[in-house]
Short mmCIF file of C-alpha atoms and ligand atoms in Angstrom, two decimals:
data_model
loop_
_atom_site.label_atom_id
_atom_site.label_comp_id
_atom_site.label_asym_id
_atom_site.label_seq_id
_atom_site.Cartn_x
_atom_site.Cartn_y
_atom_site.Cartn_z
CA UNK A 1 -32.81 -16.57 -2.10
CA UNK A 2 -30.78 -17.49 1.00
CA UNK A 3 -31.04 -14.63 3.65
CA UNK A 4 -27.67 -13.83 5.14
CA UNK A 5 -27.31 -15.03 8.80
CA UNK A 6 -29.50 -17.97 8.52
CA UNK A 7 -26.82 -20.46 8.09
CA UNK A 8 -23.75 -18.64 9.69
CA UNK A 9 -21.54 -16.40 7.80
CA UNK A 10 -18.37 -18.53 7.13
CA UNK A 11 -20.06 -20.81 4.54
CA UNK A 12 -21.27 -17.80 2.63
CA UNK A 13 -17.87 -16.13 2.81
CA UNK A 14 -16.20 -19.37 1.40
CA UNK A 15 -18.89 -19.25 -1.47
CA UNK A 16 -18.28 -15.67 -2.26
CA UNK A 17 -14.65 -16.03 -2.41
CA UNK A 18 -14.81 -19.32 -4.35
CA UNK A 19 -16.94 -17.57 -7.01
CA UNK A 20 -14.77 -14.57 -7.22
CA UNK A 21 -11.69 -16.67 -7.74
CA UNK A 22 -13.24 -19.05 -10.28
CA UNK A 23 -14.58 -16.01 -12.27
CA UNK A 24 -11.48 -13.68 -12.14
CA UNK A 25 -10.72 -14.01 -15.80
CA UNK A 26 -14.33 -12.85 -16.72
CA UNK A 27 -13.68 -9.74 -14.18
CA UNK A 28 -10.23 -9.03 -15.91
CA UNK A 29 -12.02 -9.08 -19.30
CA UNK A 30 -14.54 -6.67 -18.11
CA UNK A 31 -11.75 -4.32 -17.15
CA UNK A 32 -9.98 -4.70 -20.42
CA UNK A 33 -13.40 -3.66 -22.31
CA UNK A 34 -13.68 -0.56 -19.89
CA UNK A 35 -10.02 0.40 -20.37
CA UNK A 36 -10.41 0.22 -24.21
CA UNK A 37 -12.84 3.30 -24.16
CA UNK A 38 -10.61 6.53 -23.94
CA UNK A 39 -12.92 8.33 -21.47
CA UNK A 40 -10.56 11.23 -20.94
CA UNK A 41 -12.66 14.15 -19.60
CA UNK A 42 -10.02 16.76 -20.32
CA UNK A 43 -10.41 16.23 -24.16
CA UNK A 44 -13.48 17.80 -25.68
CA UNK A 45 -12.91 15.46 -28.83
CA UNK A 46 -13.27 12.38 -26.70
CA UNK A 47 -16.68 13.47 -25.10
CA UNK A 48 -18.48 10.96 -27.39
CA UNK A 49 -16.28 8.13 -25.70
CA UNK A 50 -16.76 9.45 -22.32
CA UNK A 51 -20.57 9.45 -22.70
CA UNK A 52 -20.35 5.93 -24.20
CA UNK A 53 -18.32 4.92 -20.92
CA UNK A 54 -21.04 6.38 -18.84
CA UNK A 55 -23.74 4.49 -20.66
CA UNK A 56 -21.85 1.14 -20.32
CA UNK A 57 -21.58 1.64 -16.69
CA UNK A 58 -25.20 2.32 -16.46
CA UNK A 59 -25.95 -0.87 -18.45
CA UNK A 60 -23.84 -2.95 -16.01
CA UNK A 61 -25.67 -1.67 -13.00
CA UNK A 62 -28.97 -2.26 -14.71
CA UNK A 63 -27.89 -5.81 -15.24
CA UNK A 64 -27.41 -6.31 -11.58
CA UNK A 65 -31.15 -5.20 -11.17
CA UNK A 66 -30.39 -1.68 -10.07
CA UNK A 67 -32.75 1.28 -10.91
CA UNK A 68 -30.56 3.71 -12.79
CA UNK A 69 -31.20 7.34 -13.39
CA UNK A 70 -29.02 9.28 -15.72
CA UNK A 71 -28.74 13.01 -14.57
CA UNK A 72 -28.11 15.82 -16.91
CA UNK A 73 -25.11 17.81 -15.77
CA UNK A 74 -25.37 20.72 -18.09
CA UNK A 75 -22.78 22.14 -20.51
CA UNK A 76 -19.00 22.96 -20.39
CA UNK A 77 -17.81 26.16 -21.83
CA UNK A 78 -14.72 25.70 -23.81
CA UNK A 79 -11.86 28.29 -24.23
CA UNK A 80 -13.02 28.93 -27.92
CA UNK A 81 -16.38 29.96 -26.79
CA UNK A 82 -18.26 26.75 -27.79
CA UNK A 83 -20.14 24.71 -25.40
CA UNK A 84 -20.45 20.86 -25.19
CA UNK A 85 -22.58 18.85 -22.97
CA UNK A 86 -21.04 17.34 -19.74
CA UNK A 87 -21.26 13.62 -19.54
CA UNK A 88 -24.34 12.55 -17.31
CA UNK A 89 -23.92 11.34 -13.97
CA UNK A 90 -25.34 7.99 -12.78
CA UNK A 91 -27.59 7.74 -9.65
CA UNK A 92 -28.56 3.91 -9.18
CA UNK A 93 -30.13 2.11 -6.39
CA UNK A 94 -30.43 -1.69 -5.54
CA UNK A 95 -32.62 -2.63 -2.47
CA UNK A 96 -34.97 -0.58 -0.29
CA UNK A 97 -35.40 -2.51 2.89
CA UNK A 98 -35.61 -0.23 5.81
CA UNK A 99 -34.37 -2.74 8.27
CA UNK A 100 -30.98 -2.76 6.41
CA UNK A 101 -28.02 -0.21 6.33
CA UNK A 102 -27.96 1.90 2.87
CA UNK A 103 -24.45 2.31 1.65
CA UNK A 104 -23.59 4.74 -1.28
CA UNK A 105 -20.76 3.96 -3.44
CA UNK A 106 -18.99 6.74 -5.33
CA UNK A 107 -16.65 6.22 -8.25
CA UNK A 108 -15.73 8.02 -11.55
CA UNK A 109 -15.31 6.37 -15.05
CA UNK A 110 -13.53 9.33 -16.58
CA UNK A 111 -9.66 9.05 -16.90
CA UNK A 112 -6.54 11.26 -17.10
CA UNK A 113 -5.05 11.82 -20.68
CA UNK A 114 -2.79 8.95 -21.94
CA UNK A 115 -1.00 8.71 -25.10
CA UNK A 116 1.60 6.07 -26.17
CA UNK A 117 4.03 8.80 -27.03
CA UNK A 118 4.23 9.94 -23.39
CA UNK A 119 6.46 7.03 -22.81
CA UNK A 120 3.94 4.16 -22.07
CA UNK A 121 5.47 0.65 -22.61
CA UNK A 122 2.12 -0.63 -23.65
CA UNK A 123 -0.91 0.87 -25.51
CA UNK A 124 -2.70 2.71 -22.58
CA UNK A 125 -6.12 1.67 -23.92
CA UNK A 126 -5.27 -2.02 -24.61
CA UNK A 127 -4.99 -3.48 -21.25
CA UNK A 128 -2.02 -5.67 -21.08
CA UNK A 129 -1.24 -8.22 -18.34
CA UNK A 130 2.50 -8.50 -17.52
CA UNK A 131 3.71 -10.42 -14.38
CA UNK A 132 0.38 -10.18 -12.64
CA UNK A 133 -0.12 -6.51 -13.34
CA UNK A 134 -2.97 -5.10 -15.51
CA UNK A 135 -1.51 -2.07 -17.35
CA UNK A 136 -3.86 0.55 -18.77
CA UNK A 137 -5.26 4.09 -18.22
CA UNK A 138 -7.98 3.97 -15.73
CA UNK A 139 -6.89 0.51 -14.29
CA UNK A 140 -6.60 1.69 -10.77
CA UNK A 141 -8.00 5.25 -11.16
CA UNK A 142 -10.97 4.51 -11.15
CA UNK A 143 -12.32 1.77 -13.47
CA UNK A 144 -10.74 -1.09 -11.62
CA UNK A 145 -12.36 -0.15 -8.20
CA UNK A 146 -15.70 0.75 -9.62
CA UNK A 147 -15.82 -2.69 -11.41
CA UNK A 148 -14.64 -4.39 -8.44
CA UNK A 149 -17.81 -3.00 -6.64
CA UNK A 150 -19.83 -4.10 -9.50
CA UNK A 151 -18.27 -7.69 -9.50
CA UNK A 152 -18.90 -7.94 -5.68
CA UNK A 153 -22.58 -7.14 -6.35
CA UNK A 154 -22.68 -9.53 -9.21
CA UNK A 155 -21.26 -12.32 -7.22
CA UNK A 156 -24.32 -12.07 -4.64
CA UNK A 157 -26.67 -11.81 -7.38
CA UNK A 158 -25.42 -14.83 -9.40
CA UNK A 159 -25.10 -17.02 -6.32
CA UNK A 160 -28.53 -16.06 -5.57
CA UNK A 161 -27.64 -14.58 -2.19
CA UNK A 162 -29.40 -11.85 -0.55
CA UNK A 163 -27.11 -8.66 -0.41
CA UNK A 164 -27.10 -7.67 3.16
CA UNK A 165 -27.34 -3.97 2.60
CA UNK A 166 -29.22 -1.61 0.37
CA UNK A 167 -26.73 0.02 -2.15
CA UNK A 168 -26.77 3.27 -3.90
CA UNK A 169 -24.28 4.40 -6.61
CA UNK A 170 -23.18 7.81 -7.73
CA UNK A 171 -20.88 7.49 -10.56
CA UNK A 172 -19.60 10.68 -12.49
CA UNK A 173 -17.50 11.35 -15.54
CA UNK A 174 -15.89 14.58 -14.87
CA UNK A 175 -13.79 13.87 -11.49
CA UNK A 176 -10.47 14.19 -13.11
CA UNK A 177 -11.49 17.93 -14.07
CA UNK A 178 -12.38 18.71 -10.63
CA UNK A 179 -16.22 17.44 -10.67
CA UNK A 180 -17.88 20.57 -11.75
CA UNK A 181 -21.56 20.57 -11.14
CA UNK A 182 -21.43 17.63 -8.60
CA UNK A 183 -22.31 19.81 -5.62
CA UNK A 184 -25.48 21.03 -7.57
CA UNK A 185 -26.43 17.59 -8.35
CA UNK A 186 -26.21 16.41 -4.83
CA UNK A 187 -28.25 19.46 -3.70
CA UNK A 188 -30.92 18.81 -6.49
CA UNK A 189 -31.16 15.17 -5.49
CA UNK A 190 -31.36 15.37 -1.83
CA UNK A 191 -34.26 12.82 -1.49
CA UNK A 192 -31.75 10.23 -3.26
CA UNK A 193 -29.33 10.69 -0.53
CA UNK A 194 -31.68 11.17 2.50
CA UNK A 195 -31.71 7.48 3.45
CA UNK A 196 -27.96 6.76 2.75
CA UNK A 197 -26.25 5.90 6.04
CA UNK A 198 -22.71 5.54 4.81
CA UNK A 199 -20.77 6.78 1.97
CA UNK A 200 -17.76 4.92 0.50
CA UNK A 201 -15.18 5.96 -2.01
CA UNK A 202 -12.58 3.70 -3.55
CA UNK A 203 -10.42 6.06 -5.46
CA UNK A 204 -6.99 6.26 -4.03
CA UNK A 205 -4.05 3.90 -3.12
CA UNK A 206 -2.38 1.94 -0.25
CA UNK A 207 0.64 3.60 1.05
CA UNK A 208 2.82 0.45 1.37
CA UNK A 209 2.17 -3.39 0.75
CA UNK A 210 -0.20 -3.34 3.54
CA UNK A 211 -3.87 -2.63 3.06
CA UNK A 212 -5.20 0.73 4.23
CA UNK A 213 -8.32 2.62 5.35
CA UNK A 214 -8.23 6.48 4.35
CA UNK A 215 -9.80 9.06 6.66
CA UNK A 216 -8.69 12.32 4.98
CA UNK A 217 -7.67 13.85 1.77
CA UNK A 218 -6.05 17.41 0.73
CA UNK A 219 -8.07 19.75 -1.29
CA UNK A 220 -7.36 21.51 -4.60
CA UNK A 221 -7.20 25.12 -5.50
CA UNK A 222 -6.44 25.15 -9.22
CA UNK A 223 -5.32 28.42 -10.92
CA UNK A 224 -4.96 29.65 -14.35
CA UNK A 225 -2.61 32.81 -14.66
CA UNK A 226 -2.96 34.22 -18.16
CA UNK A 227 -0.54 36.97 -19.70
CA UNK A 228 -1.86 38.42 -22.92
CA UNK A 229 0.82 40.34 -24.93
CA UNK A 230 -0.63 41.05 -28.34
CA UNK A 231 -3.30 39.69 -30.92
CA UNK A 232 -0.99 37.20 -32.72
CA UNK A 233 2.12 35.19 -32.39
CA UNK A 234 5.30 36.89 -33.77
CA UNK A 235 8.71 36.03 -35.32
CA UNK A 236 11.42 36.32 -32.74
CA UNK A 237 13.68 37.77 -35.48
CA UNK A 238 11.38 40.61 -36.27
CA UNK A 239 9.93 41.44 -32.81
CA UNK A 240 12.35 39.87 -30.45
CA UNK A 241 14.15 42.55 -28.46
CA UNK A 242 11.49 45.34 -28.91
CA UNK A 243 8.46 44.20 -27.10
CA UNK A 244 7.25 42.93 -23.66
CA UNK A 245 7.00 39.24 -24.20
CA UNK A 246 4.06 37.58 -22.44
CA UNK A 247 5.96 34.28 -21.84
CA UNK A 248 8.87 36.17 -20.01
CA UNK A 249 6.26 37.90 -17.90
CA UNK A 250 4.64 34.44 -17.04
CA UNK A 251 7.82 32.61 -16.25
CA UNK A 252 8.81 35.35 -13.78
CA UNK A 253 5.28 35.03 -12.16
CA UNK A 254 5.62 31.33 -11.84
CA UNK A 255 9.01 31.50 -10.52
CA UNK A 256 7.71 33.60 -7.78
CA UNK A 257 5.18 30.86 -6.56
CA UNK A 258 7.70 28.44 -4.81
CA UNK A 259 11.32 28.27 -4.03
CA UNK A 260 13.54 25.25 -4.57
CA UNK A 261 13.06 23.88 -1.20
CA UNK A 262 9.33 23.51 -1.62
CA UNK A 263 8.51 26.79 0.38
CA UNK A 264 5.37 28.41 -0.86
CA UNK A 265 6.15 32.11 -1.62
CA UNK A 266 2.57 33.48 -1.35
CA UNK A 267 2.35 35.49 1.82
CA UNK A 268 -0.06 34.16 4.47
CA UNK A 269 -0.86 31.01 2.66
CA UNK A 270 0.11 28.80 5.75
CA UNK A 271 -1.70 30.98 8.34
CA UNK A 272 -4.66 28.82 8.56
CA UNK A 273 -2.85 25.45 8.44
CA UNK A 274 -4.21 23.59 11.53
CA UNK A 275 -1.29 23.15 14.12
CA UNK A 276 0.28 19.87 14.56
CA UNK A 277 -0.69 18.38 18.07
CA UNK A 278 1.39 15.82 19.97
CA UNK A 279 -1.41 13.22 19.53
CA UNK A 280 -1.33 13.65 15.75
CA UNK A 281 2.54 13.54 15.50
CA UNK A 282 2.60 10.15 17.34
CA UNK A 283 0.19 8.88 14.75
CA UNK A 284 2.87 8.91 12.07
CA UNK A 285 5.40 6.82 13.85
CA UNK A 286 3.37 3.52 13.58
CA UNK A 287 2.56 3.69 9.76
CA UNK A 288 4.07 1.36 7.45
CA UNK A 289 5.95 3.49 4.67
CA UNK A 290 9.18 2.66 3.08
CA UNK A 291 10.73 5.98 1.76
CA UNK A 292 13.06 3.98 -0.68
CA UNK A 293 10.18 2.10 -1.99
CA UNK A 294 8.28 5.34 -2.57
CA UNK A 295 11.21 6.87 -4.38
CA UNK A 296 11.33 3.84 -6.56
CA UNK A 297 7.61 3.88 -7.29
CA UNK A 298 7.81 7.47 -8.37
CA UNK A 299 11.16 7.03 -10.32
CA UNK A 300 12.84 9.97 -8.37
CA UNK A 301 16.23 9.86 -6.54
CA UNK A 302 15.69 12.46 -3.69
CA UNK A 303 12.96 13.85 -1.61
CA UNK A 304 12.76 17.22 -0.11
CA UNK A 305 12.57 15.75 3.50
CA UNK A 306 14.39 12.75 4.90
CA UNK A 307 12.28 11.25 7.58
CA UNK A 308 9.12 9.24 7.18
CA UNK A 309 7.14 11.50 9.47
CA UNK A 310 8.17 14.59 7.62
CA UNK A 311 7.23 13.05 4.15
CA UNK A 312 3.76 11.99 5.42
CA UNK A 313 3.23 15.29 7.07
CA UNK A 314 4.04 17.19 3.76
CA UNK A 315 1.87 14.82 1.74
CA UNK A 316 -1.19 14.87 4.14
CA UNK A 317 -1.31 17.88 6.42
CA UNK A 318 0.78 20.73 4.90
CA UNK A 319 -0.06 22.53 1.63
CA UNK A 320 2.11 22.05 -1.55
CA UNK A 321 2.05 24.13 -4.79
CA UNK A 322 2.72 22.41 -8.19
CA UNK A 323 3.26 24.22 -11.50
CA UNK A 324 1.57 21.84 -14.12
CA UNK A 325 2.10 23.40 -17.43
CA UNK A 326 2.06 26.58 -19.82
CA UNK A 327 -0.92 26.48 -22.51
CA UNK A 328 -0.05 28.39 -25.47
CA UNK A 329 3.70 27.75 -25.01
CA UNK A 330 5.88 26.22 -27.83
CA UNK A 331 6.39 22.52 -26.70
CA UNK A 332 6.81 20.47 -29.96
CA UNK A 333 10.04 19.09 -31.24
CA UNK A 334 12.27 21.31 -33.24
CA UNK A 335 13.35 24.85 -32.84
CA UNK A 336 10.52 27.14 -33.66
CA UNK A 337 11.45 30.81 -33.25
CA UNK A 338 8.06 31.97 -32.02
CA UNK A 339 7.09 34.71 -29.57
CA UNK A 340 3.70 33.34 -28.13
CA UNK A 341 0.97 36.12 -27.91
CA UNK A 342 -0.95 34.68 -25.12
CA UNK A 343 0.06 32.16 -22.54
CA UNK A 344 -1.72 30.58 -19.61
CA UNK A 345 0.30 29.17 -16.52
CA UNK A 346 -1.52 26.45 -14.80
CA UNK A 347 -0.75 25.45 -11.19
CA UNK A 348 -2.49 24.17 -8.25
CA UNK A 349 -2.16 24.45 -4.33
CA UNK A 350 -3.30 21.21 -2.39
CA UNK A 351 -5.14 22.77 0.48
CA UNK A 352 -5.17 21.25 4.08
CA UNK A 353 -7.28 21.70 7.01
CA UNK A 354 -8.33 24.59 7.92
CA UNK A 355 -7.48 26.31 4.72
CA UNK A 356 -10.42 27.95 2.82
CA UNK A 357 -10.54 28.20 -0.96
CA UNK A 358 -11.88 31.70 -1.08
CA UNK A 359 -9.01 33.03 1.21
CA UNK A 360 -6.54 31.15 -0.95
CA UNK A 361 -7.85 32.63 -3.98
CA UNK A 362 -7.63 36.18 -2.66
CA UNK A 363 -3.98 35.59 -1.36
CA UNK A 364 -2.90 34.19 -4.72
CA UNK A 365 -4.45 36.92 -6.80
CA UNK A 366 -3.20 39.55 -4.65
CA UNK A 367 0.49 37.93 -4.57
CA UNK A 368 0.54 37.65 -8.67
CA UNK A 369 -0.85 41.16 -9.05
CA UNK A 370 1.89 42.53 -6.64
CA UNK A 371 4.65 40.46 -8.52
CA UNK A 372 3.39 41.65 -11.96
CA UNK A 373 3.18 45.28 -10.80
CA UNK A 374 6.97 45.37 -10.33
CA UNK A 375 7.49 44.14 -14.00
CA UNK A 376 5.84 47.36 -15.08
CA UNK A 377 4.75 45.34 -18.05
CA UNK A 378 1.97 46.69 -20.60
CA UNK A 379 0.68 43.14 -21.00
CA UNK A 380 -2.79 42.10 -19.50
CA UNK A 381 -2.84 39.79 -16.41
CA UNK A 382 -5.87 37.58 -15.67
CA UNK A 383 -5.80 35.29 -12.51
CA UNK A 384 -8.68 32.77 -12.06
CA UNK A 385 -9.28 29.86 -9.71
CA UNK A 386 -10.86 26.97 -11.87
CA UNK A 387 -11.17 24.41 -8.94
CA UNK A 388 -11.79 25.11 -5.30
CA UNK A 389 -12.10 21.77 -3.78
CA UNK A 390 -11.81 21.59 0.18
CA UNK A 391 -9.75 19.07 2.25
CA UNK A 392 -11.80 16.42 4.09
CA UNK A 393 -10.86 14.51 7.22
CA UNK A 394 -13.39 11.92 8.79
CA UNK A 395 -14.06 10.53 12.31
CA UNK A 396 -12.65 7.14 12.44
CA UNK A 397 -14.82 6.02 15.15
CA UNK A 398 -17.72 5.90 12.64
CA UNK A 399 -19.33 2.42 12.46
CA UNK A 400 -18.26 1.82 8.90
CA UNK A 401 -14.68 2.24 9.68
CA UNK A 402 -15.04 -0.76 12.19
CA UNK A 403 -16.82 -2.79 9.42
CA UNK A 404 -14.04 -2.01 6.91
CA UNK A 405 -11.32 -3.03 9.44
CA UNK A 406 -12.97 -6.40 10.17
CA UNK A 407 -13.40 -6.93 6.24
CA UNK A 408 -9.79 -6.11 5.53
CA UNK A 409 -8.52 -8.41 8.36
CA UNK A 410 -10.76 -11.14 6.94
CA UNK A 411 -9.59 -10.73 3.42
CA UNK A 412 -5.91 -9.73 3.88
CA UNK A 413 -5.15 -11.36 7.17
CA UNK A 414 -3.81 -8.05 8.57
CA UNK A 415 -5.49 -5.00 9.87
CA UNK A 416 -5.31 -1.97 7.81
CA UNK A 417 -2.93 1.12 8.24
CA UNK A 418 -5.11 4.18 8.97
CA UNK A 419 -4.05 6.82 6.45
CA UNK A 420 -4.74 10.18 4.80
CA UNK A 421 -4.03 10.99 1.17
CA UNK A 422 -2.31 13.85 -0.65
CA UNK A 423 -4.61 13.90 -3.66
CA UNK A 424 -8.14 15.26 -3.75
CA UNK A 425 -11.57 13.76 -3.93
CA UNK A 426 -13.75 16.89 -4.24
CA UNK A 427 -16.94 14.79 -3.47
CA UNK A 428 -15.68 13.66 -0.06
CA UNK A 429 -15.91 16.86 1.55
CA UNK A 430 -19.04 18.04 -0.39
CA UNK A 431 -20.88 14.98 0.68
CA UNK A 432 -19.80 15.40 4.34
CA UNK A 433 -20.85 18.90 4.34
CA UNK A 434 -24.20 18.47 2.46
CA UNK A 435 -25.40 14.93 3.95
CA UNK A 436 -23.79 15.03 7.30
CA UNK A 437 -23.19 11.14 6.69
CA UNK A 438 -20.07 9.24 7.30
CA UNK A 439 -17.72 9.29 4.46
CA UNK A 440 -14.87 6.74 4.23
CA UNK A 441 -12.30 5.76 1.57
CA UNK A 442 -11.59 2.07 1.14
CA UNK A 443 -8.84 1.65 -1.36
CA UNK A 444 -7.70 -1.26 -3.25
CA UNK A 445 -4.88 0.18 -5.40
CA UNK A 446 -1.41 -0.63 -4.60
CA UNK A 447 0.97 1.97 -3.63
CA UNK A 448 3.00 1.48 -6.96
CA UNK A 449 -0.09 1.68 -9.27
CA UNK A 450 0.98 5.10 -10.78
CA UNK A 451 -2.23 7.06 -10.88
CA UNK A 452 -1.97 9.80 -13.65
CA UNK A 453 1.29 8.52 -14.71
CA UNK A 454 2.63 6.49 -17.59
CA UNK A 455 2.14 2.59 -17.03
CA UNK A 456 -0.88 3.03 -14.70
CA UNK A 457 -1.72 -0.36 -13.59
CA UNK A 458 -3.81 -2.49 -10.92
CA UNK A 459 -2.39 -5.88 -9.96
CA UNK A 460 -4.64 -8.85 -10.63
CA UNK A 461 -4.33 -9.83 -7.05
CA UNK A 462 -5.47 -6.36 -5.77
CA UNK A 463 -8.30 -6.16 -8.13
CA UNK A 464 -9.57 -9.70 -7.39
CA UNK A 465 -8.91 -9.45 -3.52
CA UNK A 466 -10.35 -6.05 -3.58
CA UNK A 467 -13.77 -7.60 -5.07
CA UNK A 468 -13.52 -10.03 -2.26
CA UNK A 469 -13.21 -7.02 0.11
CA UNK A 470 -16.16 -5.30 -1.12
CA UNK A 471 -18.35 -8.36 -0.98
CA UNK A 472 -17.29 -8.94 2.65
CA UNK A 473 -17.54 -5.39 3.62
CA UNK A 474 -21.39 -5.56 2.87
CA UNK A 475 -21.69 -8.39 5.49
CA UNK A 476 -19.65 -6.64 7.98
CA UNK A 477 -21.37 -3.42 7.63
CA UNK A 478 -24.76 -4.97 8.12
CA UNK A 479 -23.34 -6.51 11.20
CA UNK A 480 -21.96 -3.34 12.82
CA UNK A 481 -25.26 -1.48 11.66
CA UNK A 482 -27.46 -4.04 13.32
CA UNK A 483 -25.59 -3.77 16.67
CA UNK A 484 -25.79 0.11 16.37
CA UNK A 485 -29.64 -0.10 15.77
CA UNK A 486 -29.99 -2.56 18.78
CA UNK A 487 -28.19 -0.29 21.01
CA UNK A 488 -30.42 2.63 19.85
CA UNK A 489 -33.60 0.56 20.71
CA UNK A 490 -35.16 1.79 23.99
N1 LIG B 1 -7.74 9.86 -7.67
C1 LIG B 1 -8.47 11.00 -7.37
C2 LIG B 1 -7.74 12.17 -8.15
O1 LIG B 1 -6.80 11.84 -8.93
N2 LIG B 1 -8.36 13.38 -7.95
C3 LIG B 1 -7.85 14.59 -8.76
C4 LIG B 1 -8.82 15.55 -8.64
C5 LIG B 1 -8.40 17.01 -9.12
C6 LIG B 1 -7.96 17.98 -8.11
N3 LIG B 1 -7.51 18.91 -9.07
C7 LIG B 1 -8.02 18.65 -10.22
N4 LIG B 1 -8.45 17.47 -10.10
C8 LIG B 1 -6.61 14.86 -8.18
O2 LIG B 1 -5.66 15.46 -9.01
O3 LIG B 1 -6.19 14.82 -6.90
ZN1 LIG B 2 -9.86 9.10 -9.16
ZN1 LIG B 3 -7.36 10.66 -10.73
#
């Protein structure tokens, strides 16, 4: 095995890049195999596939020489009272050299739901390459990036090159449902994380065609608001006009959450939002972000705001409220004349610094109860917060940010934009709070990848260049870590 540094770094970089370029079809085939497994964590019927996906990931890590531990995550209670096991989480480690930095990579192998009937042009579980893009559910969120890390490690192993850092992996299978049980897992495995110096997450997108480094995410407070009218669904010809319909109450409640200009109607909800400083305001000016392209990526005509600065601030540093759906409502084709007996409205609030989930829960519950009281309805209202994930913001002066900036510049020829993300990675803040370690997000997905949407994809180029980025990041991280350790020597 050739130790890194004994022959200068550039020949090694060339060797790594060359291997990755010449083996790219193999890496693409691995992604196709992974996407073929419908590991949708929201569907209890697919729990077997999800567990299989976790096992396959564990086997890939074992094949790299990692020690792999599959950790039990307990059981999920379903709405119908049944319980099914959560997929196990993977804790794996590769290398235990105390003179090297230890980096912990987090990812998830569960995916959002996807059906061809939702309007996909291709089968979401049969990865299809069109014009350099790899289409399939999980391509960018998050199977592609997880595999890119595995590819990077595999490249070192196959070339018999020493990996310049110790690597740990934490891979889970329920990120898309809010990572239940992950906080307990980290607490229960404190010794696994004790020697970790840096935590890296690659589970988001660039903002433009320029590579990015992400130092913050919004949180998520996800609510169910249930209105129960009677014991069974009824015929609207037989009961319509003589009863208090649950759906009418629910629609009224949902309509009182947000107005048409995007203003959240819950009293006090913005009280704790951190004020915008002059220094932060200036940050938005230099970020590469094309509003027209973003509209195009989303397939929308008009945004609620007209300037780049306003749009970025409303994605990153102000809360938003989205109504996602209604369980129990008639939603199929045709004209069914039903009165649903029980309906559950689902909405979430993307929380920002310095909002707290417990305060948000109390404000939302009180508001909905007050609005409901005005209806004088005999129906039963229940409000519950299903997910309470906090926002996360990191210190961009941490050494791993310097290493990532260097690696990005080497691979893509330009330094990254420093960005935040409007979505939620529950683990980022949990890790930061529990381990007090530096957390960074190093995305490889393109701005137009369409996470959670129809036609999700990752480009072949981002997947392969991303694999190179991760391989070079190990080298750059070992350098900045060594410098840091040398400075700390008396
Ligand atoms: N790629 C990260 C991601 O999509 N995370 C989910 C997590 C979540 C939040 N509430 C429910 N799930 C996201 O929607 O941000
Ligand atoms: Zn994700
Ligand atoms: Zn996701």
